Short mmCIF file of C-alpha atoms and ligand atoms in Angstrom, two decimals:
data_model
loop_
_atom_site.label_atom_id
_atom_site.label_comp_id
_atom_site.label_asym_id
_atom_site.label_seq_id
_atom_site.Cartn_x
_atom_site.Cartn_y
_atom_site.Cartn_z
CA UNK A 677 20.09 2.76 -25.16
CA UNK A 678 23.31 1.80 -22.98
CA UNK A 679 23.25 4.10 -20.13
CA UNK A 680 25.98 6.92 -20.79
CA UNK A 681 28.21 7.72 -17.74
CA UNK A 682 27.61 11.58 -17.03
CA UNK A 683 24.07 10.71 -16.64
CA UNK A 684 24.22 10.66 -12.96
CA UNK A 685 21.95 13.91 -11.41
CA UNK A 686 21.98 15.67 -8.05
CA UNK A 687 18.23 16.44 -7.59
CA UNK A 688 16.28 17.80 -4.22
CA UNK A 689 13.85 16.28 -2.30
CA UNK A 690 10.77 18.80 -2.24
CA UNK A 691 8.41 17.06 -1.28
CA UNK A 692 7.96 13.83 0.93
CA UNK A 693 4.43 11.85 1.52
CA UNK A 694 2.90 8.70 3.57
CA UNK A 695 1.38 7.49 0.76
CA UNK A 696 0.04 4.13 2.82
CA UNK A 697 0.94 2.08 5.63
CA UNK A 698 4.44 1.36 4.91
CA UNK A 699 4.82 3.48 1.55
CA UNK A 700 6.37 7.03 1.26
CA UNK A 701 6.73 8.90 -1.62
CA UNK A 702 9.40 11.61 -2.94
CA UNK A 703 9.45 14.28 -5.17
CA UNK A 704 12.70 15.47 -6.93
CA UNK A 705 13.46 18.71 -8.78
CA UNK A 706 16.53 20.03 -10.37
CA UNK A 707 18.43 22.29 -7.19
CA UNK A 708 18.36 24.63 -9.96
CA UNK A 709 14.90 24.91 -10.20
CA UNK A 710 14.56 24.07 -14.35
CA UNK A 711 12.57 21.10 -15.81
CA UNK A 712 13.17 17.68 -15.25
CA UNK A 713 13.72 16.17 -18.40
CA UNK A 714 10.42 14.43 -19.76
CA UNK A 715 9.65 10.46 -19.43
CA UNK A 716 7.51 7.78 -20.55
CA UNK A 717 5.15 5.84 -18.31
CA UNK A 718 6.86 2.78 -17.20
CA UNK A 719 10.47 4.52 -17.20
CA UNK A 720 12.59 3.79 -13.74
CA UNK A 721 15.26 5.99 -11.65
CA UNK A 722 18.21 4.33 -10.29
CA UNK A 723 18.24 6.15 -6.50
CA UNK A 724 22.27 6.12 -5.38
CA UNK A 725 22.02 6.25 -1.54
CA UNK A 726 23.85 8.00 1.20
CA UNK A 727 24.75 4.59 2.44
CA UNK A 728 25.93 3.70 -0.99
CA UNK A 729 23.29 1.64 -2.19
CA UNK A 730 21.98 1.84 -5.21
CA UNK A 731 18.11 1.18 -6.19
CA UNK A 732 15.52 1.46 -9.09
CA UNK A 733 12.26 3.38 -8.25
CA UNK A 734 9.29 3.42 -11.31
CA UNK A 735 8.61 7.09 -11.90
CA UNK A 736 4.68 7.59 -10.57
CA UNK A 737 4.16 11.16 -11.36
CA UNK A 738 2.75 12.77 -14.14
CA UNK A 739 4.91 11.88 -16.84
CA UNK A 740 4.84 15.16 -18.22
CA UNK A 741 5.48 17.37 -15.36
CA UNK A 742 8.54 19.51 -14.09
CA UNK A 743 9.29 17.65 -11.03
CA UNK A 744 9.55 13.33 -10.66
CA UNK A 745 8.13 11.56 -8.02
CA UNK A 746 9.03 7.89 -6.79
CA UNK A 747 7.25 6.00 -4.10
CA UNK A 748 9.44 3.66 -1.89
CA UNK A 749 7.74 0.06 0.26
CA UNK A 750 9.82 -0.23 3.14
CA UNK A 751 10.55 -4.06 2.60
CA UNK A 752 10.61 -5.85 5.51
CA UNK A 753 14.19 -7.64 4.58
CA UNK A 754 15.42 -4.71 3.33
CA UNK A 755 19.00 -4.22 2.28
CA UNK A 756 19.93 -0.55 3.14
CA UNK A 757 17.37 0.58 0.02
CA UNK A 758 13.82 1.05 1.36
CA UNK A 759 14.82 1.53 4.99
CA UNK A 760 17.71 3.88 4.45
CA UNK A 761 14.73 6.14 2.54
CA UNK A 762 12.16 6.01 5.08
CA UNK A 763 14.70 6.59 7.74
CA UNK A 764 16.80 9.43 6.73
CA UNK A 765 15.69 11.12 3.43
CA UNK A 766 13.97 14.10 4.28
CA UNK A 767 12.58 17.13 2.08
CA UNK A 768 15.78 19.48 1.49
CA UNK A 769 18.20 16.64 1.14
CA UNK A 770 20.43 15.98 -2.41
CA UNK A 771 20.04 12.56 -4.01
CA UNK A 772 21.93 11.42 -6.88
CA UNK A 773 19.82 9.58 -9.17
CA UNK A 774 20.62 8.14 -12.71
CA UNK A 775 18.07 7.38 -16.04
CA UNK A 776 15.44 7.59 -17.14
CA UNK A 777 15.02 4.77 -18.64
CA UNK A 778 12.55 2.46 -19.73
CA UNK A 779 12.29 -1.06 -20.14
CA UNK A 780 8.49 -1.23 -19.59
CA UNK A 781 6.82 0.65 -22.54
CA UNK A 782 3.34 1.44 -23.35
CA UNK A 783 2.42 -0.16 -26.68
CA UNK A 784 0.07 1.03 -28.61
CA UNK A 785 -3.07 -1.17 -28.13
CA UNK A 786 -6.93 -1.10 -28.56
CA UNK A 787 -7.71 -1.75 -24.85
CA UNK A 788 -5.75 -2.45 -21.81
CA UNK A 789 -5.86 -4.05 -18.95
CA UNK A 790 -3.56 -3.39 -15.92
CA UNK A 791 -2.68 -5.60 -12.81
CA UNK A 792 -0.94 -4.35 -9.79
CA UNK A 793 0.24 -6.22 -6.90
CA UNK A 794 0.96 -3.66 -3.79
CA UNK A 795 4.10 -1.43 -4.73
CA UNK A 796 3.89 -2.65 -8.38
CA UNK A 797 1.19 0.12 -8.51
CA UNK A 798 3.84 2.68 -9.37
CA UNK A 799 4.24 2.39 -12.71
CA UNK A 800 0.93 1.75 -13.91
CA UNK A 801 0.05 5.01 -12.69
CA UNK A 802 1.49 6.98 -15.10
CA UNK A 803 0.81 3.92 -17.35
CA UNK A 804 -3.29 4.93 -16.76
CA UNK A 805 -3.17 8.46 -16.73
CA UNK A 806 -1.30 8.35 -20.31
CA UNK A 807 -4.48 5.74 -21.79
CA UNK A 808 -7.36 7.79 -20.38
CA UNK A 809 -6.20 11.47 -20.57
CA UNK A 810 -3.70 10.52 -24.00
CA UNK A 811 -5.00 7.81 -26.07
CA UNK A 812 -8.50 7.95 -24.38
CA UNK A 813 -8.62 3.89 -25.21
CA UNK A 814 -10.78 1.63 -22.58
CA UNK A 815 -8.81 0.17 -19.96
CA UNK A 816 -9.62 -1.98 -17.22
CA UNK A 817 -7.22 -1.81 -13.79
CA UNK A 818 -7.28 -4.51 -10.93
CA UNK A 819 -5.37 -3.09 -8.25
CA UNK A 820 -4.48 -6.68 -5.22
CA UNK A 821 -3.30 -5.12 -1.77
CA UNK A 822 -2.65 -7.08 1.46
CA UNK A 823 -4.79 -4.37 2.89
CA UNK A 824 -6.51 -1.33 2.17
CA UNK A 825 -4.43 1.12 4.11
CA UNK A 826 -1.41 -0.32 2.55
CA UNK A 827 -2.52 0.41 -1.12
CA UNK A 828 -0.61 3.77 -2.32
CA UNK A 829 -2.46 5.79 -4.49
CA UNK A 830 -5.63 4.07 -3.26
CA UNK A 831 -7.78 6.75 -3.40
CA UNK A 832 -7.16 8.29 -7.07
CA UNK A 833 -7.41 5.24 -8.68
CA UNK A 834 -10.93 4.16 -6.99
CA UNK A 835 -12.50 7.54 -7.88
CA UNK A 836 -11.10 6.49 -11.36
CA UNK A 837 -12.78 3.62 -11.47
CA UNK A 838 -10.39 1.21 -10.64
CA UNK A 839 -11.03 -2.10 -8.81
CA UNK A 840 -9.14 -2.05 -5.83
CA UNK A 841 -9.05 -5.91 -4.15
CA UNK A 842 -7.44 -5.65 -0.66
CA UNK A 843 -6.39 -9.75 0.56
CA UNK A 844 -7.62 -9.50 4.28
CA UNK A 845 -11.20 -8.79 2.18
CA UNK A 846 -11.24 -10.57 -0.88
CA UNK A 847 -8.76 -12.75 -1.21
CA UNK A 848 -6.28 -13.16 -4.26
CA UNK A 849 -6.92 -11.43 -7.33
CA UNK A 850 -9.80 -13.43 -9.86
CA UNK A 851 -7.03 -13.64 -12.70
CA UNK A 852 -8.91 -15.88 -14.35
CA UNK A 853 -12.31 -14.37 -14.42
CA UNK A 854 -10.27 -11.02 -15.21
CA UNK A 855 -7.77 -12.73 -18.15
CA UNK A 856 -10.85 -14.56 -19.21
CA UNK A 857 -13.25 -11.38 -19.67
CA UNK A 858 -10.73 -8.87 -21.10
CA UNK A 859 -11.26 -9.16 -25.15
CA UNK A 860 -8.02 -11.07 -27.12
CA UNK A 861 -6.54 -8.14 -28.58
CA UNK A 862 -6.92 -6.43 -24.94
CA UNK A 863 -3.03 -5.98 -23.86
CA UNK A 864 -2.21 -7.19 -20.62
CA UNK A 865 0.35 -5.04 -18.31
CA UNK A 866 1.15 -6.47 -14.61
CA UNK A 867 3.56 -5.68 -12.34
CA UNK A 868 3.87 -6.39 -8.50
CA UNK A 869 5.12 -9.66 -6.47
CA UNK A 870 7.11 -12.40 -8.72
CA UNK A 871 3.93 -14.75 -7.56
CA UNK A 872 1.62 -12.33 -9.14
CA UNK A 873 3.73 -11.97 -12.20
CA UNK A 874 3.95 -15.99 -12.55
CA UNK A 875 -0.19 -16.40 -11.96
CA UNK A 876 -0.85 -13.57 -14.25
CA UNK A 877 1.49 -15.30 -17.24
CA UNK A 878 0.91 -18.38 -16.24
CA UNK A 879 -2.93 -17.55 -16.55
CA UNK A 880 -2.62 -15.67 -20.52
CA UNK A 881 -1.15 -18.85 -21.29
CA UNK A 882 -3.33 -21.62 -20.19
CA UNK A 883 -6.19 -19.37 -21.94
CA UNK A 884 -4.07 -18.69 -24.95
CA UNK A 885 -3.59 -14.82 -24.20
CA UNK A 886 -0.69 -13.32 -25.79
CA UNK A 887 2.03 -13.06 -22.89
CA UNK A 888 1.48 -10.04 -20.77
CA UNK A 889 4.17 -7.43 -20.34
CA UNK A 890 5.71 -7.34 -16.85
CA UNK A 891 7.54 -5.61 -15.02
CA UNK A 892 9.72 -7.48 -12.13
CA UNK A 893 11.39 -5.76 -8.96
CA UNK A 894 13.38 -9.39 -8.16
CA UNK A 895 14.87 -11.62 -10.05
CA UNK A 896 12.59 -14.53 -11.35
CA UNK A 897 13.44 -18.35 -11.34
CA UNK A 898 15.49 -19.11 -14.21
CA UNK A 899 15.78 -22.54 -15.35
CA UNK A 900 19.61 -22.56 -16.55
CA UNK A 901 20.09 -26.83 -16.74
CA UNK A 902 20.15 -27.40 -20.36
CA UNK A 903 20.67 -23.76 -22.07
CA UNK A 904 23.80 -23.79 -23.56
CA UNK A 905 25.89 -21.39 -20.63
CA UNK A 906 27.50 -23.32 -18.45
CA UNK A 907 31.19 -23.27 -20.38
CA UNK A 908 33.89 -20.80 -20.35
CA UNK A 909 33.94 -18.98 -23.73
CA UNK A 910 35.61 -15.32 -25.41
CA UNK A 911 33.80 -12.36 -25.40
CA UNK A 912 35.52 -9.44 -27.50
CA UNK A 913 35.06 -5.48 -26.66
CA UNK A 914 34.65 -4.52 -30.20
CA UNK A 915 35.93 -0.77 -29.96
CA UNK A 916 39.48 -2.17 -28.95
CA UNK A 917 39.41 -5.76 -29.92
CA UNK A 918 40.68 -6.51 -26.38
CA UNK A 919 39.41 -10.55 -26.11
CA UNK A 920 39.09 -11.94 -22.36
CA UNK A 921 38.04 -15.43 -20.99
CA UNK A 922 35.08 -15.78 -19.15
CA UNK A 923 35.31 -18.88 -17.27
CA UNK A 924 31.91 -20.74 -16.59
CA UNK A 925 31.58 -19.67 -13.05
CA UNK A 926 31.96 -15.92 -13.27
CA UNK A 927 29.55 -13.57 -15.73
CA UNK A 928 30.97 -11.42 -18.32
CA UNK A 929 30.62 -8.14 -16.31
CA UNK A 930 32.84 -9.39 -13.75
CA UNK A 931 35.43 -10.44 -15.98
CA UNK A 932 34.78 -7.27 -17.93
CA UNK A 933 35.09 -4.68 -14.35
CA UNK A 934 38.41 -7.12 -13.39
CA UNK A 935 40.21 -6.05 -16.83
CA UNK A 936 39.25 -2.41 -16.46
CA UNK A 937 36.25 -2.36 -18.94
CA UNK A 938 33.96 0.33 -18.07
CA UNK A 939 30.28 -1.03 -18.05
CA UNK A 940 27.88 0.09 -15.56
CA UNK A 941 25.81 -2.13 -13.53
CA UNK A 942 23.40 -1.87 -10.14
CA UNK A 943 21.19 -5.13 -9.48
CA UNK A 944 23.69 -7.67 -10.75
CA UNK A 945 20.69 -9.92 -11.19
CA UNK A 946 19.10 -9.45 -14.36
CA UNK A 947 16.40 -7.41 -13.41
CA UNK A 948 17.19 -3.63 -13.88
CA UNK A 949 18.98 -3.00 -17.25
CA UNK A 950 21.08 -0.82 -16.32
CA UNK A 951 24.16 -2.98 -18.05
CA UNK A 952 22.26 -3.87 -21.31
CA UNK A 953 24.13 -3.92 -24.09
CA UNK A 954 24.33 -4.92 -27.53
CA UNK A 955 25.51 -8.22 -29.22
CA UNK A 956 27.33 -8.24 -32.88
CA UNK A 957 27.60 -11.51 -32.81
CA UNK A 958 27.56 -14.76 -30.90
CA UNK A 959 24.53 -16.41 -29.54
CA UNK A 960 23.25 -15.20 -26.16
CA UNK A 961 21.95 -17.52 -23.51
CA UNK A 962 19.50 -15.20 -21.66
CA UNK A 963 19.06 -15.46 -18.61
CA UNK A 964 17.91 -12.01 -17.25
CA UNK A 965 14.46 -11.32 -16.08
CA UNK A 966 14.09 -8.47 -17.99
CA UNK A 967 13.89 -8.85 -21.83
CA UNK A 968 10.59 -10.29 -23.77
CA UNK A 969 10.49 -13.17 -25.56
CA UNK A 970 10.08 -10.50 -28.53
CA UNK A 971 13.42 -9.21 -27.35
CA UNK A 972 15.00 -12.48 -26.74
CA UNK A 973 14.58 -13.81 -30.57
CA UNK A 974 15.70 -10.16 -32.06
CA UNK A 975 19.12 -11.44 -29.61
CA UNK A 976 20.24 -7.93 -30.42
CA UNK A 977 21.00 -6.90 -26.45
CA UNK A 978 21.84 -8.71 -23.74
CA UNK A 979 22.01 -8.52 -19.77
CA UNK A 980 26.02 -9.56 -19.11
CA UNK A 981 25.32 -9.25 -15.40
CA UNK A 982 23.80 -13.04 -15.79
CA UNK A 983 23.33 -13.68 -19.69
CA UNK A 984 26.42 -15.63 -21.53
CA UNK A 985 27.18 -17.34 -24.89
CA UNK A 986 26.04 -20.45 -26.15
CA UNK A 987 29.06 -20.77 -28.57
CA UNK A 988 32.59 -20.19 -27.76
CA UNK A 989 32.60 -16.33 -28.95
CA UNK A 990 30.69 -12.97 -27.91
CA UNK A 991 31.32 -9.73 -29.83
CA UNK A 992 29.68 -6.77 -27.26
CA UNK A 993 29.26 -2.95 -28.77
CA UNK A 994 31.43 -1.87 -26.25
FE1 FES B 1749 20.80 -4.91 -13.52
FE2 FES B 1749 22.49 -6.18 -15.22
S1 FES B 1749 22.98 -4.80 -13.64
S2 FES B 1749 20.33 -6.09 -15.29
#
Protein backbone atom coordinates (compact mmCIF):
# COMPACT_ATOMS: atom_id res chain seq x y z
CA UNK A 1 0.00 0.00 0.00
CA UNK A 2 0.73 3.71 -1.32
CA UNK A 3 1.96 5.54 1.60
CA UNK A 4 -0.99 7.85 2.93
CA UNK A 5 0.06 11.46 3.78
CA UNK A 6 -0.83 11.91 7.62
CA UNK A 7 1.40 9.07 8.22
CA UNK A 8 4.24 11.17 9.24
CA UNK A 9 5.00 10.61 13.39
CA UNK A 10 6.84 12.71 15.97
CA UNK A 11 8.49 9.97 18.12
CA UNK A 12 11.37 10.37 21.03
CA UNK A 13 14.60 9.18 21.14
CA UNK A 14 14.87 7.02 24.47
CA UNK A 15 17.42 5.34 24.06
CA UNK A 16 20.79 5.70 22.05
CA UNK A 17 23.66 2.80 21.72
CA UNK A 18 27.33 2.20 20.10
CA UNK A 19 26.33 -0.76 18.71
CA UNK A 20 30.02 -1.24 16.85
CA UNK A 21 32.74 0.73 15.58
CA UNK A 22 30.97 3.14 13.48
CA UNK A 23 27.23 1.94 14.20
CA UNK A 24 24.75 3.58 16.70
CA UNK A 25 21.51 2.59 17.35
CA UNK A 26 18.11 4.47 18.39
CA UNK A 27 15.15 3.69 20.06
CA UNK A 28 11.84 5.60 19.42
CA UNK A 29 8.61 5.70 21.45
CA UNK A 30 5.45 7.57 21.04
CA UNK A 31 6.11 11.18 23.33
CA UNK A 32 2.93 9.96 24.59
CA UNK A 33 4.12 7.02 25.98
CA UNK A 34 1.39 4.36 24.10
CA UNK A 35 2.43 1.49 21.73
CA UNK A 36 4.13 1.80 18.66
CA UNK A 37 2.11 0.33 16.17
CA UNK A 38 3.24 -3.39 15.39
CA UNK A 39 5.60 -4.43 12.25
CA UNK A 40 6.85 -7.19 10.30
CA UNK A 41 10.49 -8.21 10.10
CA UNK A 42 11.97 -6.64 7.13
CA UNK A 43 9.64 -3.39 7.39
CA UNK A 44 11.74 0.13 7.05
CA UNK A 45 11.24 3.79 8.69
CA UNK A 46 11.76 6.73 6.59
CA UNK A 47 13.90 9.07 9.35
CA UNK A 48 13.04 13.01 8.23
CA UNK A 49 16.10 14.90 9.61
CA UNK A 50 16.68 18.16 11.35
CA UNK A 51 18.77 19.08 8.39
CA UNK A 52 15.97 18.07 6.14
CA UNK A 53 17.09 14.93 4.89
CA UNK A 54 15.20 12.24 4.61
CA UNK A 55 16.41 8.41 5.09
CA UNK A 56 15.14 4.74 5.37
CA UNK A 57 16.37 2.77 8.48
CA UNK A 58 15.24 -1.34 8.64
CA UNK A 59 13.45 -1.69 11.94
CA UNK A 60 15.97 -4.15 14.18
CA UNK A 61 14.00 -4.49 17.28
CA UNK A 62 11.72 -6.94 18.36
CA UNK A 63 9.06 -6.74 15.98
CA UNK A 64 6.55 -7.07 18.48
CA UNK A 65 7.53 -4.67 21.08
CA UNK A 66 6.24 -1.14 22.28
CA UNK A 67 9.14 0.87 21.30
CA UNK A 68 11.23 0.66 17.50
CA UNK A 69 14.71 0.66 17.24
CA UNK A 70 16.91 1.54 14.06
CA UNK A 71 20.63 1.26 13.84
CA UNK A 72 22.45 3.93 11.67
CA UNK A 73 26.47 3.16 9.74
CA UNK A 74 27.95 6.40 9.62
CA UNK A 75 28.92 6.16 5.82
CA UNK A 76 31.96 7.52 5.11
CA UNK A 77 30.48 9.73 1.97
CA UNK A 78 27.66 10.50 3.75
CA UNK A 79 25.06 12.96 2.58
CA UNK A 80 23.70 14.73 5.77
CA UNK A 81 21.86 11.08 6.72
CA UNK A 82 24.25 8.94 8.80
CA UNK A 83 26.44 11.80 9.98
CA UNK A 84 23.72 14.24 10.87
CA UNK A 85 22.51 11.06 13.34
CA UNK A 86 25.68 10.29 14.91
CA UNK A 87 26.40 13.92 15.33
CA UNK A 88 23.44 15.52 16.79
CA UNK A 89 20.59 13.06 17.67
CA UNK A 90 20.67 12.53 21.17
CA UNK A 91 18.21 10.62 23.67
CA UNK A 92 15.31 13.30 24.44
CA UNK A 93 15.24 14.69 20.96
CA UNK A 94 11.79 14.52 18.51
CA UNK A 95 12.22 12.84 15.14
CA UNK A 96 9.66 12.68 12.58
CA UNK A 97 9.61 9.43 11.01
CA UNK A 98 7.12 7.96 8.36
CA UNK A 99 5.96 3.94 7.58
CA UNK A 100 6.15 1.19 8.36
CA UNK A 101 6.41 -0.37 5.56
CA UNK A 102 7.66 -3.34 4.06
CA UNK A 103 9.02 -4.29 0.92
CA UNK A 104 11.18 -7.16 2.28
CA UNK A 105 8.75 -9.87 3.63
CA UNK A 106 9.28 -13.08 5.32
CA UNK A 107 7.79 -15.87 3.21
CA UNK A 108 6.77 -18.69 4.50
CA UNK A 109 9.49 -21.36 3.82
CA UNK A 110 10.80 -24.77 5.12
CA UNK A 111 14.34 -23.50 5.95
CA UNK A 112 16.18 -20.33 5.56
CA UNK A 113 19.17 -19.10 5.06
CA UNK A 114 20.25 -15.46 5.75
CA UNK A 115 23.29 -13.36 4.44
CA UNK A 116 24.34 -10.11 5.86
CA UNK A 117 26.92 -7.83 4.66
CA UNK A 118 27.90 -5.19 7.62
CA UNK A 119 24.81 -2.77 8.20
CA UNK A 120 22.58 -5.10 6.07
CA UNK A 121 22.43 -7.00 9.44
CA UNK A 122 19.46 -4.91 10.51
CA UNK A 123 16.80 -6.43 9.09
CA UNK A 124 17.59 -9.91 9.32
CA UNK A 125 17.48 -9.51 12.89
CA UNK A 126 14.09 -9.33 13.39
CA UNK A 127 13.98 -11.56 10.24
CA UNK A 128 15.78 -14.49 12.76
CA UNK A 129 14.18 -13.86 15.85
CA UNK A 130 10.61 -14.28 13.99
CA UNK A 131 12.00 -18.09 12.37
CA UNK A 132 13.45 -19.41 15.62
CA UNK A 133 11.15 -18.01 18.41
CA UNK A 134 7.80 -17.94 15.63
CA UNK A 135 7.95 -20.54 13.07
CA UNK A 136 10.74 -22.50 14.95
CA UNK A 137 11.94 -23.63 11.15
CA UNK A 138 15.94 -24.32 10.71
CA UNK A 139 17.79 -21.49 9.53
CA UNK A 140 21.25 -20.98 8.76
CA UNK A 141 22.81 -17.10 9.10
CA UNK A 142 26.27 -16.00 7.61
CA UNK A 143 26.91 -12.76 9.01
CA UNK A 144 30.49 -10.90 6.44
CA UNK A 145 31.99 -7.83 8.45
CA UNK A 146 35.11 -5.83 7.47
CA UNK A 147 35.95 -6.43 11.07
CA UNK A 148 34.79 -7.81 14.14
CA UNK A 149 34.31 -4.67 16.17
CA UNK A 150 32.42 -3.23 13.35
CA UNK A 151 29.70 -6.03 13.26
CA UNK A 152 26.44 -4.62 15.19
CA UNK A 153 24.64 -7.03 16.97
CA UNK A 154 27.74 -9.24 16.95
CA UNK A 155 27.39 -10.71 20.03
CA UNK A 156 23.56 -11.95 20.06
CA UNK A 157 23.76 -13.48 16.96
CA UNK A 158 27.10 -15.63 17.77
CA UNK A 159 25.58 -16.92 21.03
CA UNK A 160 22.71 -17.81 18.55
CA UNK A 161 24.63 -19.67 16.58
CA UNK A 162 25.31 -17.59 13.85
CA UNK A 163 28.49 -17.61 11.71
CA UNK A 164 29.98 -14.42 12.00
CA UNK A 165 32.97 -13.99 9.07
CA UNK A 166 34.89 -10.73 9.79
CA UNK A 167 37.22 -9.79 6.16
CA UNK A 168 40.55 -8.76 7.96
CA UNK A 169 40.15 -12.76 9.21
CA UNK A 170 38.56 -14.71 6.72
CA UNK A 171 38.19 -13.15 3.81
CA UNK A 172 34.90 -12.81 1.64
CA UNK A 173 32.01 -14.75 2.46
CA UNK A 174 32.17 -18.80 0.94
CA UNK A 175 28.83 -18.07 -1.09
CA UNK A 176 29.35 -20.85 -2.92
CA UNK A 177 30.11 -23.48 -0.40
CA UNK A 178 27.12 -21.73 1.60
CA UNK A 179 24.48 -21.50 -1.69
CA UNK A 180 25.80 -24.89 -2.54
CA UNK A 181 25.08 -26.67 0.98
CA UNK A 182 21.75 -24.99 1.87
CA UNK A 183 18.94 -27.67 0.57
CA UNK A 184 16.83 -26.34 -2.86
CA UNK A 185 13.74 -25.47 -1.25
CA UNK A 186 16.00 -23.57 1.51
CA UNK A 187 14.95 -19.70 0.85
CA UNK A 188 17.67 -17.44 0.49
CA UNK A 189 17.41 -13.76 2.18
CA UNK A 190 20.59 -11.30 1.77
CA UNK A 191 20.97 -7.96 2.31
CA UNK A 192 24.16 -5.72 2.73
CA UNK A 193 26.66 -4.06 0.02
CA UNK A 194 25.25 -4.03 -3.79
CA UNK A 195 28.58 -6.37 -4.38
CA UNK A 196 27.28 -8.79 -1.91
CA UNK A 197 23.80 -8.65 -3.28
CA UNK A 198 25.22 -9.23 -7.01
CA UNK A 199 27.66 -12.41 -5.73
CA UNK A 200 24.90 -13.78 -3.69
CA UNK A 201 22.31 -13.72 -6.96
CA UNK A 202 24.72 -14.10 -9.17
CA UNK A 203 25.77 -17.33 -7.17
CA UNK A 204 21.70 -18.95 -6.83
CA UNK A 205 21.87 -18.61 -10.41
CA UNK A 206 24.91 -20.23 -11.74
CA UNK A 207 23.79 -23.21 -9.27
CA UNK A 208 20.20 -22.99 -10.34
CA UNK A 209 18.86 -21.63 -6.86
CA UNK A 210 15.69 -19.87 -7.05
CA UNK A 211 16.66 -16.00 -6.90
CA UNK A 212 17.21 -14.88 -3.38
CA UNK A 213 15.23 -12.04 -1.90
CA UNK A 214 17.25 -8.86 -1.30
CA UNK A 215 17.11 -6.10 0.14
CA UNK A 216 19.26 -3.00 -1.40
CA UNK A 217 20.25 0.35 0.49
CA UNK A 218 21.63 1.90 -3.18
CA UNK A 219 20.49 1.78 -6.25
CA UNK A 220 21.75 -1.22 -8.42
CA UNK A 221 23.09 -1.07 -12.09
CA UNK A 222 20.29 -1.04 -14.36
CA UNK A 223 20.79 -1.91 -17.85
CA UNK A 224 18.20 0.60 -19.59
CA UNK A 225 19.74 0.29 -23.59
CA UNK A 226 17.14 -1.71 -25.22
CA UNK A 227 13.95 -1.68 -22.70
CA UNK A 228 11.44 0.10 -24.30
CA UNK A 229 11.75 3.77 -22.02
CA UNK A 230 13.62 6.01 -23.63
CA UNK A 231 10.48 8.02 -25.48
CA UNK A 232 8.23 10.62 -24.25
CA UNK A 233 4.75 9.10 -23.69
CA UNK A 234 1.09 10.10 -21.56
CA UNK A 235 0.56 9.04 -18.30
CA UNK A 236 -3.13 9.74 -16.97
CA UNK A 237 -4.02 10.40 -13.05
CA UNK A 238 -7.05 8.28 -13.13
CA UNK A 239 -9.08 10.01 -10.19
CA UNK A 240 -9.21 13.29 -12.37
CA UNK A 241 -8.35 12.18 -15.82
CA UNK A 242 -5.79 15.05 -15.86
CA UNK A 243 -3.23 13.56 -18.89
CA UNK A 244 0.45 15.12 -18.87
CA UNK A 245 3.54 14.50 -21.16
CA UNK A 246 6.42 12.99 -19.86
CA UNK A 247 9.17 13.75 -22.11
CA UNK A 248 12.01 11.03 -22.35
CA UNK A 249 14.45 12.83 -20.20
CA UNK A 250 12.45 13.57 -17.09
CA UNK A 251 10.52 10.58 -14.91
CA UNK A 252 6.92 10.67 -14.30
CA UNK A 253 7.19 11.94 -10.66
CA UNK A 254 8.78 14.98 -11.77
CA UNK A 255 6.38 15.77 -14.30
CA UNK A 256 3.72 14.63 -11.86
CA UNK A 257 5.24 17.20 -8.59
CA UNK A 258 5.64 20.12 -11.63
CA UNK A 259 1.68 19.90 -12.37
CA UNK A 260 0.77 19.83 -8.70
CA UNK A 261 0.11 16.01 -8.36
CA UNK A 262 0.59 14.97 -4.90
CA UNK A 263 2.82 11.75 -4.79
CA UNK A 264 5.31 11.27 -2.19
CA UNK A 265 8.78 10.33 -2.80
CA UNK A 266 12.38 10.22 -0.68
CA UNK A 267 15.30 8.27 -2.58
CA UNK A 268 14.35 9.28 -6.10
CA UNK A 269 16.31 6.24 -7.16
CA UNK A 270 14.31 3.27 -7.15
CA UNK A 271 15.32 1.84 -4.10
CA UNK A 272 12.93 2.78 -1.18
CA UNK A 273 9.23 2.53 -2.28
CA UNK A 274 8.08 5.09 -0.82
CA UNK A 275 6.34 6.39 -4.34
CA UNK A 276 5.02 2.92 -5.45
CA UNK A 277 2.05 2.96 -7.01
CA UNK A 278 -0.29 1.12 -9.02
CA UNK A 279 -0.67 0.70 -12.86
CA UNK A 280 -4.31 0.22 -14.64
CA UNK A 281 -2.92 0.02 -17.61
CA UNK A 282 0.04 0.54 -19.89
CA UNK A 283 3.15 -1.47 -19.85
CA UNK A 284 5.82 -0.53 -17.30
CA UNK A 285 9.49 -0.49 -18.08
CA UNK A 286 10.98 -1.19 -14.60
CA UNK A 287 13.67 0.06 -13.74
CA UNK A 288 13.70 0.35 -9.87
CA UNK A 289 15.81 -1.78 -7.68
CA UNK A 290 13.20 -2.70 -5.61
CA UNK A 291 10.46 -5.01 -7.05
CA UNK A 292 11.02 -8.99 -7.75
CA UNK A 293 10.94 -10.47 -10.81
CA UNK A 294 7.60 -12.03 -9.20
CA UNK A 295 6.50 -8.44 -8.89
CA UNK A 296 7.75 -7.27 -12.15
CA UNK A 297 5.51 -9.89 -14.35
CA UNK A 298 2.24 -9.24 -11.97
CA UNK A 299 3.25 -5.27 -13.57
CA UNK A 300 0.56 -4.27 -11.10
CA UNK A 301 2.88 -1.34 -9.26
CA UNK A 302 5.44 0.56 -10.32
CA UNK A 303 8.39 2.88 -9.01
CA UNK A 304 7.64 6.41 -11.15
CA UNK A 305 10.70 7.88 -9.50
CA UNK A 306 12.74 5.87 -12.42
CA UNK A 307 10.17 3.27 -14.01
CA UNK A 308 8.26 4.55 -17.39
CA UNK A 309 6.06 3.11 -20.19
CA UNK A 310 6.95 1.04 -22.93
CA UNK A 311 3.88 2.18 -25.02
CA UNK A 312 2.72 5.62 -25.51
CA UNK A 313 0.07 5.55 -22.46
CA UNK A 314 0.22 5.02 -18.50
CA UNK A 315 -3.00 4.96 -16.44
CA UNK A 316 -1.58 5.43 -12.46
CA UNK A 317 -4.28 4.81 -9.40
CA UNK A 318 -3.73 8.13 -8.44
FE1 LIG B 1 12.21 5.79 -3.48
FE2 LIG B 1 10.71 6.08 -5.72
S1 LIG B 1 11.12 7.55 -4.19
S2 LIG B 1 11.55 4.27 -4.89
Amino acid sequence: MPYVFEDYRDLVVIERVEEADGVVSIRLAAPSGERLPSWDPGAHIDLKLGNGVERQYSLCSHYQADTWRIAILREPESRGGSSYIHDNIKVGDTVTTRGPRNHFPLVDAPSYLFIAGGIGVTPLVPMLGEVIFDKAAPWTFWYGGRTRASMAFRDRLESLGAHIWPQDEKGLLPLEQILSEAAPDTVVYCCGPGPLIDAVEATCARLGRPAPHVERFSAKQVQTDGDGGDHEFTVVVNSTGAEFTVPADRSIVEVLQGNGVPLMTSCAEGVCGTCETKVISGEIVHRDSLLSEEDREEGIYMMPCVSRCKGDRLVLDL
